[in-house]
């Protein structure tokens, strides 16, 4: 590696009046992976990710990092930031983590791509169909994921054309010897972008009888066909996901064991087909249409003329 590599990809952007042709990008600037941990009661979720740094610059060329880190407390008992909208019908959504990693071009050509990660604690609300179920049960967990995805993406459409496809590339992630996670992709396909979608990658894992965590990786609209920009973004995303590990605490393990006593096969489905959104069809309007109640034999009136 060149001794000037640190300067070649220094996170500073100078004003650009023409979009330069970029043949390589690099990021994040601090590439060393650091341990992160989140606590859920007596379970610890760990993953490795680099530090995030802003891109300095003038005339709006720079970028800031509006990150959010959970305090070192039990997230299930913490005072989290409630999120409204999206899948809030049947689910309570609490935001607790966000980070962004920038990739820059050489010699101060500025940010060329970004990877943003955000996390929600998803809890069954009092009126949810899942409040009487146990999300540690593998089939219930899969149904909960499908329901969350449907509420979040399934009803965004133009006429009969959906804005999203998913889940795609479903796979099971062995984050512990008992509790497992699911990884899948969502493709944003509206406005004719089915062949060139914007992609989000999601990770789900259960943390209590009625709660699971959703981690979302957003690639900032980078085209999946732009190999120069997309390849390092997906490589960083996958390295973070592959480092995920859950140290299951005794009380959490006891709840999982209780389900296993009635469900010997606790494995998750290895493949999961694309959902025909929306899953729950909208109910037709029961309000009767207006109709003409004028008797058919009533003489037609001449229009009034002043």
mmCIF file of N, CA and C in Angstrom, residues 52-177:
data_model
loop_
_atom_site.group_PDB
_atom_site.id
_atom_site.type_symbol
_atom_site.label_atom_id
_atom_site.label_comp_id
_atom_site.label_asym_id
_atom_site.label_seq_id
_atom_site.Cartn_x
_atom_site.Cartn_y
_atom_site.Cartn_z
ATOM 1 N N UNK A 52 -17.170 5.303 12.512
ATOM 2 C CA UNK A 52 -17.689 6.161 11.455
ATOM 3 C C UNK A 52 -17.055 7.546 11.580
ATOM 4 N N UNK A 53 -16.807 8.181 10.449
ATOM 5 C CA UNK A 53 -16.230 9.518 10.479
ATOM 6 C C UNK A 53 -16.918 10.388 9.440
ATOM 7 N N UNK A 54 -17.043 11.688 9.694
ATOM 8 C CA UNK A 54 -17.651 12.580 8.706
ATOM 9 C C UNK A 54 -16.698 12.842 7.544
ATOM 10 N N UNK A 55 -17.251 13.383 6.478
ATOM 11 C CA UNK A 55 -16.448 13.857 5.351
ATOM 12 C C UNK A 55 -16.471 15.374 5.389
ATOM 13 N N UNK A 56 -15.301 15.984 5.529
ATOM 14 C CA UNK A 56 -15.220 17.441 5.607
ATOM 15 C C UNK A 56 -15.258 18.040 4.212
ATOM 16 N N UNK A 57 -15.706 19.282 4.126
ATOM 17 C CA UNK A 57 -15.754 19.927 2.821
ATOM 18 C C UNK A 57 -16.504 21.235 2.877
ATOM 19 N N UNK A 58 -16.471 21.954 1.771
ATOM 20 C CA UNK A 58 -17.134 23.246 1.657
ATOM 21 C C UNK A 58 -18.260 23.171 0.629
ATOM 22 N N UNK A 59 -19.130 24.188 0.649
ATOM 23 C CA UNK A 59 -20.215 24.302 -0.323
ATOM 24 C C UNK A 59 -21.110 23.066 -0.346
ATOM 25 N N UNK A 60 -21.357 22.481 0.833
ATOM 26 C CA UNK A 60 -22.247 21.338 0.915
ATOM 27 C C UNK A 60 -21.665 20.038 0.415
ATOM 28 N N UNK A 61 -20.355 19.975 0.203
ATOM 29 C CA UNK A 61 -19.735 18.753 -0.314
ATOM 30 C C UNK A 61 -19.491 17.718 0.780
ATOM 31 N N UNK A 62 -19.454 18.167 2.036
ATOM 32 C CA UNK A 62 -19.157 17.250 3.125
ATOM 33 C C UNK A 62 -20.369 16.470 3.576
ATOM 34 N N UNK A 63 -20.157 15.568 4.526
ATOM 35 C CA UNK A 63 -21.224 14.755 5.098
ATOM 36 C C UNK A 63 -20.994 14.623 6.598
ATOM 37 N N UNK A 64 -22.066 14.618 7.346
ATOM 38 C CA UNK A 64 -21.974 14.433 8.789
ATOM 39 C C UNK A 64 -22.455 13.041 9.158
ATOM 40 N N UNK A 65 -22.097 12.593 10.357
ATOM 41 C CA UNK A 65 -22.542 11.303 10.862
ATOM 42 C C UNK A 65 -23.508 11.547 12.013
ATOM 43 N N UNK A 66 -24.791 11.329 11.756
ATOM 44 C CA UNK A 66 -25.793 11.494 12.810
ATOM 45 C C UNK A 66 -26.054 10.177 13.499
ATOM 46 N N UNK A 67 -25.041 9.633 14.144
ATOM 47 C CA UNK A 67 -25.171 8.311 14.740
ATOM 48 C C UNK A 67 -25.912 8.314 16.057
ATOM 49 N N UNK A 68 -26.339 7.131 16.451
ATOM 50 C CA UNK A 68 -27.013 6.943 17.733
ATOM 51 C C UNK A 68 -26.557 5.613 18.306
ATOM 52 N N UNK A 69 -26.086 5.635 19.539
ATOM 53 C CA UNK A 69 -25.615 4.423 20.206
ATOM 54 C C UNK A 69 -26.461 4.173 21.453
ATOM 55 N N UNK A 70 -26.884 2.939 21.675
ATOM 56 C CA UNK A 70 -27.649 2.654 22.892
ATOM 57 C C UNK A 70 -26.745 2.720 24.116
ATOM 58 N N UNK A 71 -27.290 3.197 25.210
ATOM 59 C CA UNK A 71 -26.519 3.216 26.451
ATOM 60 C C UNK A 71 -26.274 1.784 26.935
ATOM 61 N N UNK A 72 -25.220 1.575 27.709
ATOM 62 C CA UNK A 72 -24.900 0.206 28.178
ATOM 63 C C UNK A 72 -25.872 -0.263 29.257
ATOM 64 N N UNK A 73 -27.137 -0.352 28.883
ATOM 65 C CA UNK A 73 -28.174 -0.810 29.806
ATOM 66 C C UNK A 73 -29.015 -1.855 29.086
ATOM 67 N N UNK A 74 -29.931 -2.439 29.813
ATOM 68 C CA UNK A 74 -30.874 -3.363 29.212
ATOM 69 C C UNK A 74 -31.788 -2.596 28.260
ATOM 70 N N UNK A 75 -31.661 -2.854 26.967
ATOM 71 C CA UNK A 75 -32.435 -2.120 25.965
ATOM 72 C C UNK A 75 -33.931 -2.359 26.142
ATOM 73 N N UNK A 76 -34.314 -3.546 26.607
ATOM 74 C CA UNK A 76 -35.736 -3.845 26.783
ATOM 75 C C UNK A 76 -36.366 -3.010 27.892
ATOM 76 N N UNK A 77 -35.536 -2.485 28.787
ATOM 77 C CA UNK A 77 -36.059 -1.689 29.900
ATOM 78 C C UNK A 77 -35.696 -0.219 29.766
ATOM 79 N N UNK A 78 -35.029 0.141 28.676
ATOM 80 C CA UNK A 78 -34.560 1.509 28.508
ATOM 81 C C UNK A 78 -35.647 2.444 28.015
ATOM 82 N N UNK A 79 -35.384 3.745 28.131
ATOM 83 C CA UNK A 79 -36.286 4.784 27.640
ATOM 84 C C UNK A 79 -35.898 5.072 26.192
ATOM 85 N N UNK A 80 -36.533 4.383 25.253
ATOM 86 C CA UNK A 80 -36.146 4.457 23.852
ATOM 87 C C UNK A 80 -36.994 5.475 23.105
ATOM 88 N N UNK A 81 -36.591 5.738 21.875
ATOM 89 C CA UNK A 81 -37.275 6.723 21.030
ATOM 90 C C UNK A 81 -38.358 6.031 20.203
ATOM 91 N N UNK A 82 -39.618 6.339 20.503
ATOM 92 C CA UNK A 82 -40.731 5.697 19.810
ATOM 93 C C UNK A 82 -40.830 6.197 18.364
ATOM 94 N N UNK A 83 -41.080 5.280 17.451
ATOM 95 C CA UNK A 83 -41.230 5.590 16.037
ATOM 96 C C UNK A 83 -42.668 5.312 15.635
ATOM 97 N N UNK A 84 -43.266 6.247 14.899
ATOM 98 C CA UNK A 84 -44.650 6.080 14.459
ATOM 99 C C UNK A 84 -44.695 5.964 12.939
ATOM 100 N N UNK A 85 -45.729 5.290 12.454
ATOM 101 C CA UNK A 85 -45.843 5.056 11.027
ATOM 102 C C UNK A 85 -45.262 3.705 10.668
ATOM 103 N N UNK A 86 -45.270 3.403 9.375
ATOM 104 C CA UNK A 86 -44.703 2.124 8.929
ATOM 105 C C UNK A 86 -45.507 0.963 9.468
ATOM 106 N N UNK A 87 -44.844 0.096 10.246
ATOM 107 C CA UNK A 87 -45.490 -1.117 10.760
ATOM 108 C C UNK A 87 -46.123 -0.902 12.122
ATOM 109 N N UNK A 88 -46.444 0.346 12.477
ATOM 110 C CA UNK A 88 -46.945 0.620 13.820
ATOM 111 C C UNK A 88 -48.321 0.019 14.075
ATOM 112 N N UNK A 89 -49.019 -0.430 13.030
ATOM 113 C CA UNK A 89 -50.295 -1.114 13.205
ATOM 114 C C UNK A 89 -50.035 -2.531 13.711
ATOM 115 N N UNK A 90 -50.188 -2.736 15.027
ATOM 116 C CA UNK A 90 -49.952 -4.043 15.631
ATOM 117 C C UNK A 90 -48.574 -4.183 16.241
ATOM 118 N N UNK A 91 -47.682 -3.206 15.980
ATOM 119 C CA UNK A 91 -46.333 -3.270 16.522
ATOM 120 C C UNK A 91 -45.936 -1.927 17.117
ATOM 121 N N UNK A 92 -45.226 -1.964 18.237
ATOM 122 C CA UNK A 92 -44.616 -0.762 18.805
ATOM 123 C C UNK A 92 -43.153 -0.742 18.371
ATOM 124 N N UNK A 93 -42.718 0.359 17.791
ATOM 125 C CA UNK A 93 -41.382 0.462 17.220
ATOM 126 C C UNK A 93 -40.552 1.458 18.026
ATOM 127 N N UNK A 94 -39.388 1.018 18.493
ATOM 128 C CA UNK A 94 -38.492 1.880 19.269
ATOM 129 C C UNK A 94 -37.109 1.898 18.632
ATOM 130 N N UNK A 95 -36.651 3.091 18.309
ATOM 131 C CA UNK A 95 -35.378 3.306 17.618
ATOM 132 C C UNK A 95 -34.259 3.418 18.646
ATOM 133 N N UNK A 96 -33.145 2.650 18.445
ATOM 134 C CA UNK A 96 -32.078 2.714 19.452
ATOM 135 C C UNK A 96 -30.663 2.722 18.879
ATOM 136 N N UNK A 97 -30.491 2.584 17.542
ATOM 137 C CA UNK A 97 -29.132 2.567 17.002
ATOM 138 C C UNK A 97 -29.126 3.084 15.580
ATOM 139 N N UNK A 98 -28.071 3.857 15.248
ATOM 140 C CA UNK A 98 -27.873 4.300 13.867
ATOM 141 C C UNK A 98 -26.403 4.635 13.665
ATOM 142 N N UNK A 99 -25.879 4.317 12.491
ATOM 143 C CA UNK A 99 -24.513 4.670 12.139
ATOM 144 C C UNK A 99 -24.397 4.725 10.621
ATOM 145 N N UNK A 100 -23.469 5.547 10.126
ATOM 146 C CA UNK A 100 -23.257 5.690 8.686
ATOM 147 C C UNK A 100 -21.768 5.647 8.388
ATOM 148 N N UNK A 101 -21.423 4.862 7.363
ATOM 149 C CA UNK A 101 -20.031 4.750 6.939
ATOM 150 C C UNK A 101 -19.922 5.255 5.501
ATOM 151 N N UNK A 102 -19.019 6.244 5.297
ATOM 152 C CA UNK A 102 -18.865 6.862 3.985
ATOM 153 C C UNK A 102 -17.682 6.277 3.224
ATOM 154 N N UNK A 103 -17.854 6.180 1.908
ATOM 155 C CA UNK A 103 -16.802 5.766 0.992
ATOM 156 C C UNK A 103 -16.509 6.956 0.076
ATOM 157 N N UNK A 104 -15.242 7.322 -0.039
ATOM 158 C CA UNK A 104 -14.881 8.508 -0.801
ATOM 159 C C UNK A 104 -14.021 8.140 -2.008
ATOM 160 N N UNK A 105 -14.014 9.046 -2.994
ATOM 161 C CA UNK A 105 -13.158 8.885 -4.159
ATOM 162 C C UNK A 105 -11.769 9.440 -3.892
ATOM 163 N N UNK A 106 -10.826 9.192 -4.803
ATOM 164 C CA UNK A 106 -9.446 9.634 -4.580
ATOM 165 C C UNK A 106 -9.263 11.137 -4.751
ATOM 166 N N UNK A 107 -8.279 11.644 -4.063
ATOM 167 C CA UNK A 107 -7.835 13.033 -4.185
ATOM 168 C C UNK A 107 -8.977 14.034 -4.021
ATOM 169 N N UNK A 108 -9.686 13.880 -2.914
ATOM 170 C CA UNK A 108 -10.682 14.855 -2.450
ATOM 171 C C UNK A 108 -11.889 14.990 -3.382
ATOM 172 N N UNK A 109 -12.206 13.918 -4.115
ATOM 173 C CA UNK A 109 -13.409 13.949 -4.953
ATOM 174 C C UNK A 109 -14.671 13.699 -4.141
ATOM 175 N N UNK A 110 -14.514 13.472 -2.841
ATOM 176 C CA UNK A 110 -15.653 13.465 -1.955
ATOM 177 C C UNK A 110 -16.415 12.157 -1.862
ATOM 178 N N UNK A 111 -17.534 12.166 -1.122
ATOM 179 C CA UNK A 111 -18.297 10.931 -0.882
ATOM 180 C C UNK A 111 -18.904 10.374 -2.168
ATOM 181 N N UNK A 112 -18.718 9.085 -2.368
ATOM 182 C CA UNK A 112 -19.230 8.406 -3.552
ATOM 183 C C UNK A 112 -20.296 7.376 -3.217
ATOM 184 N N UNK A 113 -20.339 6.938 -1.970
ATOM 185 C CA UNK A 113 -21.330 5.945 -1.549
ATOM 186 C C UNK A 113 -21.370 5.925 -0.020
ATOM 187 N N UNK A 114 -22.432 5.356 0.525
ATOM 188 C CA UNK A 114 -22.539 5.273 1.980
ATOM 189 C C UNK A 114 -23.343 4.045 2.370
ATOM 190 N N UNK A 115 -23.019 3.525 3.535
ATOM 191 C CA UNK A 115 -23.760 2.415 4.132
ATOM 192 C C UNK A 115 -24.296 2.900 5.465
ATOM 193 N N UNK A 116 -25.609 2.841 5.625
ATOM 194 C CA UNK A 116 -26.224 3.268 6.884
ATOM 195 C C UNK A 116 -26.904 2.071 7.541
ATOM 196 N N UNK A 117 -26.659 1.915 8.826
ATOM 197 C CA UNK A 117 -27.309 0.856 9.604
ATOM 198 C C UNK A 117 -28.201 1.499 10.658
ATOM 199 N N UNK A 118 -29.378 0.941 10.850
ATOM 200 C CA UNK A 118 -30.286 1.429 11.891
ATOM 201 C C UNK A 118 -31.000 0.247 12.517
ATOM 202 N N UNK A 119 -31.371 0.388 13.791
ATOM 203 C CA UNK A 119 -31.988 -0.728 14.510
ATOM 204 C C UNK A 119 -33.243 -0.284 15.238
ATOM 205 N N UNK A 120 -34.227 -1.177 15.214
ATOM 206 C CA UNK A 120 -35.487 -0.977 15.929
ATOM 207 C C UNK A 120 -35.737 -2.154 16.857
ATOM 208 N N UNK A 121 -36.291 -1.862 18.016
ATOM 209 C CA UNK A 121 -36.880 -2.887 18.861
ATOM 210 C C UNK A 121 -38.353 -2.953 18.488
ATOM 211 N N UNK A 122 -38.801 -4.108 18.006
ATOM 212 C CA UNK A 122 -40.173 -4.283 17.526
ATOM 213 C C UNK A 122 -40.933 -5.113 18.556
ATOM 214 N N UNK A 123 -41.976 -4.517 19.148
ATOM 215 C CA UNK A 123 -42.731 -5.169 20.215
ATOM 216 C C UNK A 123 -44.185 -5.319 19.804
ATOM 217 N N UNK A 124 -44.772 -6.466 20.085
ATOM 218 C CA UNK A 124 -46.197 -6.671 19.811
ATOM 219 C C UNK A 124 -47.012 -5.723 20.673
ATOM 220 N N UNK A 125 -47.882 -4.933 20.064
ATOM 221 C CA UNK A 125 -48.718 -4.010 20.816
ATOM 222 C C UNK A 125 -49.883 -4.748 21.458
ATOM 223 N N UNK A 126 -50.622 -4.065 22.305
ATOM 224 C CA UNK A 126 -51.686 -4.710 23.067
ATOM 225 C C UNK A 126 -52.760 -5.318 22.173
ATOM 226 N N UNK A 127 -52.987 -4.711 21.003
ATOM 227 C CA UNK A 127 -54.028 -5.220 20.100
ATOM 228 C C UNK A 127 -53.454 -6.127 19.019
ATOM 229 N N UNK A 128 -52.175 -6.515 19.169
ATOM 230 C CA UNK A 128 -51.533 -7.341 18.143
ATOM 231 C C UNK A 128 -52.005 -8.788 18.219
ATOM 232 N N UNK A 129 -52.061 -9.431 17.069
ATOM 233 C CA UNK A 129 -52.399 -10.851 17.016
ATOM 234 C C UNK A 129 -51.292 -11.711 17.609
ATOM 235 N N UNK A 130 -50.102 -11.122 17.841
ATOM 236 C CA UNK A 130 -48.971 -11.868 18.374
ATOM 237 C C UNK A 130 -48.809 -11.718 19.884
ATOM 238 N N UNK A 131 -49.706 -10.965 20.524
ATOM 239 C CA UNK A 131 -49.551 -10.734 21.955
ATOM 240 C C UNK A 131 -49.818 -12.009 22.752
ATOM 241 N N UNK A 132 -50.566 -12.937 22.202
ATOM 242 C CA UNK A 132 -50.841 -14.195 22.880
ATOM 243 C C UNK A 132 -49.915 -15.315 22.409
ATOM 244 N N UNK A 133 -49.008 -14.996 21.483
ATOM 245 C CA UNK A 133 -48.085 -16.000 20.948
ATOM 246 C C UNK A 133 -46.702 -15.819 21.563
ATOM 247 N N UNK A 134 -45.792 -16.703 21.194
ATOM 248 C CA UNK A 134 -44.424 -16.657 21.705
ATOM 249 C C UNK A 134 -43.468 -16.593 20.516
ATOM 250 N N UNK A 135 -42.779 -15.457 20.363
ATOM 251 C CA UNK A 135 -41.919 -15.239 19.214
ATOM 252 C C UNK A 135 -40.684 -16.137 19.244
ATOM 253 N N UNK A 136 -40.379 -16.751 20.391
ATOM 254 C CA UNK A 136 -39.287 -17.717 20.413
ATOM 255 C C UNK A 136 -39.633 -18.982 19.613
ATOM 256 N N UNK A 137 -40.933 -19.217 19.378
ATOM 257 C CA UNK A 137 -41.346 -20.348 18.550
ATOM 258 C C UNK A 137 -40.963 -20.031 17.107
ATOM 259 N N UNK A 138 -40.245 -20.906 16.406
ATOM 260 C CA UNK A 138 -39.742 -20.577 15.066
ATOM 261 C C UNK A 138 -40.819 -20.209 14.067
ATOM 262 N N UNK A 139 -41.975 -20.915 14.095
ATOM 263 C CA UNK A 139 -43.022 -20.583 13.131
ATOM 264 C C UNK A 139 -43.660 -19.229 13.458
ATOM 265 N N UNK A 140 -43.811 -18.934 14.744
ATOM 266 C CA UNK A 140 -44.365 -17.631 15.143
ATOM 267 C C UNK A 140 -43.405 -16.512 14.751
ATOM 268 N N UNK A 141 -42.103 -16.737 14.957
ATOM 269 C CA UNK A 141 -41.100 -15.745 14.595
ATOM 270 C C UNK A 141 -41.140 -15.453 13.100
ATOM 271 N N UNK A 142 -41.239 -16.495 12.283
ATOM 272 C CA UNK A 142 -41.314 -16.290 10.836
ATOM 273 C C UNK A 142 -42.591 -15.549 10.447
ATOM 274 N N UNK A 143 -43.700 -15.878 11.088
ATOM 275 C CA UNK A 143 -44.952 -15.170 10.810
ATOM 276 C C UNK A 143 -44.858 -13.707 11.237
ATOM 277 N N UNK A 144 -44.167 -13.454 12.345
ATOM 278 C CA UNK A 144 -43.993 -12.082 12.820
ATOM 279 C C UNK A 144 -43.163 -11.269 11.832
ATOM 280 N N UNK A 145 -42.106 -11.872 11.294
ATOM 281 C CA UNK A 145 -41.292 -11.180 10.291
ATOM 282 C C UNK A 145 -42.135 -10.860 9.060
ATOM 283 N N UNK A 146 -42.895 -11.844 8.581
ATOM 284 C CA UNK A 146 -43.739 -11.640 7.406
ATOM 285 C C UNK A 146 -44.764 -10.543 7.651
ATOM 286 N N UNK A 147 -45.356 -10.538 8.847
ATOM 287 C CA UNK A 147 -46.349 -9.525 9.186
ATOM 288 C C UNK A 147 -45.717 -8.139 9.245
ATOM 289 N N UNK A 148 -44.540 -8.044 9.871
ATOM 290 C CA UNK A 148 -43.842 -6.754 9.953
ATOM 291 C C UNK A 148 -43.497 -6.239 8.559
ATOM 292 N N UNK A 149 -42.965 -7.112 7.696
ATOM 293 C CA UNK A 149 -42.605 -6.701 6.350
ATOM 294 C C UNK A 149 -43.834 -6.263 5.566
ATOM 295 N N UNK A 150 -44.924 -6.984 5.735
ATOM 296 C CA UNK A 150 -46.160 -6.637 5.031
ATOM 297 C C UNK A 150 -46.660 -5.267 5.470
ATOM 298 N N UNK A 151 -46.665 -5.025 6.785
ATOM 299 C CA UNK A 151 -47.145 -3.730 7.293
ATOM 300 C C UNK A 151 -46.210 -2.591 6.869
ATOM 301 N N UNK A 152 -44.912 -2.890 6.725
ATOM 302 C CA UNK A 152 -43.945 -1.850 6.395
ATOM 303 C C UNK A 152 -43.889 -1.562 4.902
ATOM 304 N N UNK A 153 -43.938 -2.606 4.071
ATOM 305 C CA UNK A 153 -43.710 -2.441 2.636
ATOM 306 C C UNK A 153 -44.893 -2.850 1.758
ATOM 307 N N UNK A 154 -45.768 -3.709 2.257
ATOM 308 C CA UNK A 154 -46.757 -4.342 1.398
ATOM 309 C C UNK A 154 -47.826 -3.435 0.850
ATOM 310 N N UNK A 155 -48.105 -2.307 1.528
ATOM 311 C CA UNK A 155 -49.209 -1.468 1.110
ATOM 312 C C UNK A 155 -48.764 -0.237 0.334
ATOM 313 N N UNK A 156 -47.453 -0.100 0.097
ATOM 314 C CA UNK A 156 -46.953 0.985 -0.745
ATOM 315 C C UNK A 156 -47.006 0.534 -2.198
ATOM 316 N N UNK A 157 -47.893 1.114 -2.961
ATOM 317 C CA UNK A 157 -48.040 0.710 -4.348
ATOM 318 C C UNK A 157 -48.720 1.822 -5.131
ATOM 319 N N UNK A 158 -48.579 1.744 -6.429
ATOM 320 C CA UNK A 158 -49.253 2.657 -7.347
ATOM 321 C C UNK A 158 -50.275 1.834 -8.114
ATOM 322 N N UNK A 159 -51.535 1.996 -7.744
ATOM 323 C CA UNK A 159 -52.556 1.131 -8.313
ATOM 324 C C UNK A 159 -52.326 -0.289 -7.845
ATOM 325 N N UNK A 160 -52.137 -1.209 -8.761
ATOM 326 C CA UNK A 160 -51.864 -2.607 -8.418
ATOM 327 C C UNK A 160 -50.373 -2.926 -8.432
ATOM 328 N N UNK A 161 -49.533 -1.929 -8.736
ATOM 329 C CA UNK A 161 -48.094 -2.166 -8.823
ATOM 330 C C UNK A 161 -47.426 -1.861 -7.491
ATOM 331 N N UNK A 162 -46.796 -2.866 -6.867
ATOM 332 C CA UNK A 162 -46.139 -2.631 -5.573
ATOM 333 C C UNK A 162 -44.856 -1.827 -5.743
ATOM 334 N N UNK A 163 -44.485 -1.122 -4.692
ATOM 335 C CA UNK A 163 -43.232 -0.371 -4.689
ATOM 336 C C UNK A 163 -42.052 -1.237 -4.275
ATOM 337 N N UNK A 164 -42.334 -2.386 -3.627
ATOM 338 C CA UNK A 164 -41.262 -3.212 -3.077
ATOM 339 C C UNK A 164 -41.473 -4.679 -3.423
ATOM 340 N N UNK A 165 -40.372 -5.438 -3.395
ATOM 341 C CA UNK A 165 -40.400 -6.893 -3.476
ATOM 342 C C UNK A 165 -39.665 -7.449 -2.266
ATOM 343 N N UNK A 166 -40.134 -8.580 -1.779
ATOM 344 C CA UNK A 166 -39.416 -9.213 -0.684
ATOM 345 C C UNK A 166 -40.284 -10.229 0.049
ATOM 346 N N UNK A 167 -39.691 -10.946 0.994
ATOM 347 C CA UNK A 167 -38.249 -10.972 1.250
ATOM 348 C C UNK A 167 -37.514 -11.782 0.186
ATOM 349 N N UNK A 168 -36.332 -11.322 -0.186
ATOM 350 C CA UNK A 168 -35.497 -12.008 -1.157
ATOM 351 C C UNK A 168 -34.185 -12.416 -0.479
ATOM 352 N N UNK A 169 -33.538 -13.441 -1.020
ATOM 353 C CA UNK A 169 -32.247 -13.921 -0.501
ATOM 354 C C UNK A 169 -32.321 -14.259 1.000
ATOM 355 N N UNK A 170 -33.412 -14.871 1.386
ATOM 356 C CA UNK A 170 -33.636 -15.269 2.785
ATOM 357 C C UNK A 170 -32.598 -16.307 3.204
ATOM 358 N N UNK A 171 -31.983 -16.113 4.353
ATOM 359 C CA UNK A 171 -31.073 -17.123 4.895
ATOM 360 C C UNK A 171 -31.079 -17.059 6.414
ATOM 361 N N UNK A 172 -30.766 -18.175 7.029
ATOM 362 C CA UNK A 172 -30.699 -18.264 8.487
ATOM 363 C C UNK A 172 -29.279 -17.934 8.937
ATOM 364 N N UNK A 173 -29.164 -17.098 9.958
ATOM 365 C CA UNK A 173 -27.862 -16.684 10.485
ATOM 366 C C UNK A 173 -27.678 -17.301 11.869
ATOM 367 N N UNK A 174 -26.718 -18.223 12.040
ATOM 368 C CA UNK A 174 -26.530 -18.900 13.330
ATOM 369 C C UNK A 174 -25.780 -18.014 14.327
ATOM 370 N N UNK A 175 -26.513 -17.122 15.000
ATOM 371 C CA UNK A 175 -25.862 -16.195 15.935
ATOM 372 C C UNK A 175 -25.621 -16.829 17.308
ATOM 373 N N UNK A 176 -26.241 -17.977 17.581
ATOM 374 C CA UNK A 176 -25.999 -18.704 18.831
ATOM 375 C C UNK A 176 -26.360 -20.159 18.603
ATOM 376 N N UNK A 177 -26.115 -20.991 19.599
ATOM 377 C CA UNK A 177 -26.446 -22.406 19.467
ATOM 378 C C UNK A 177 -27.937 -22.661 19.632
#
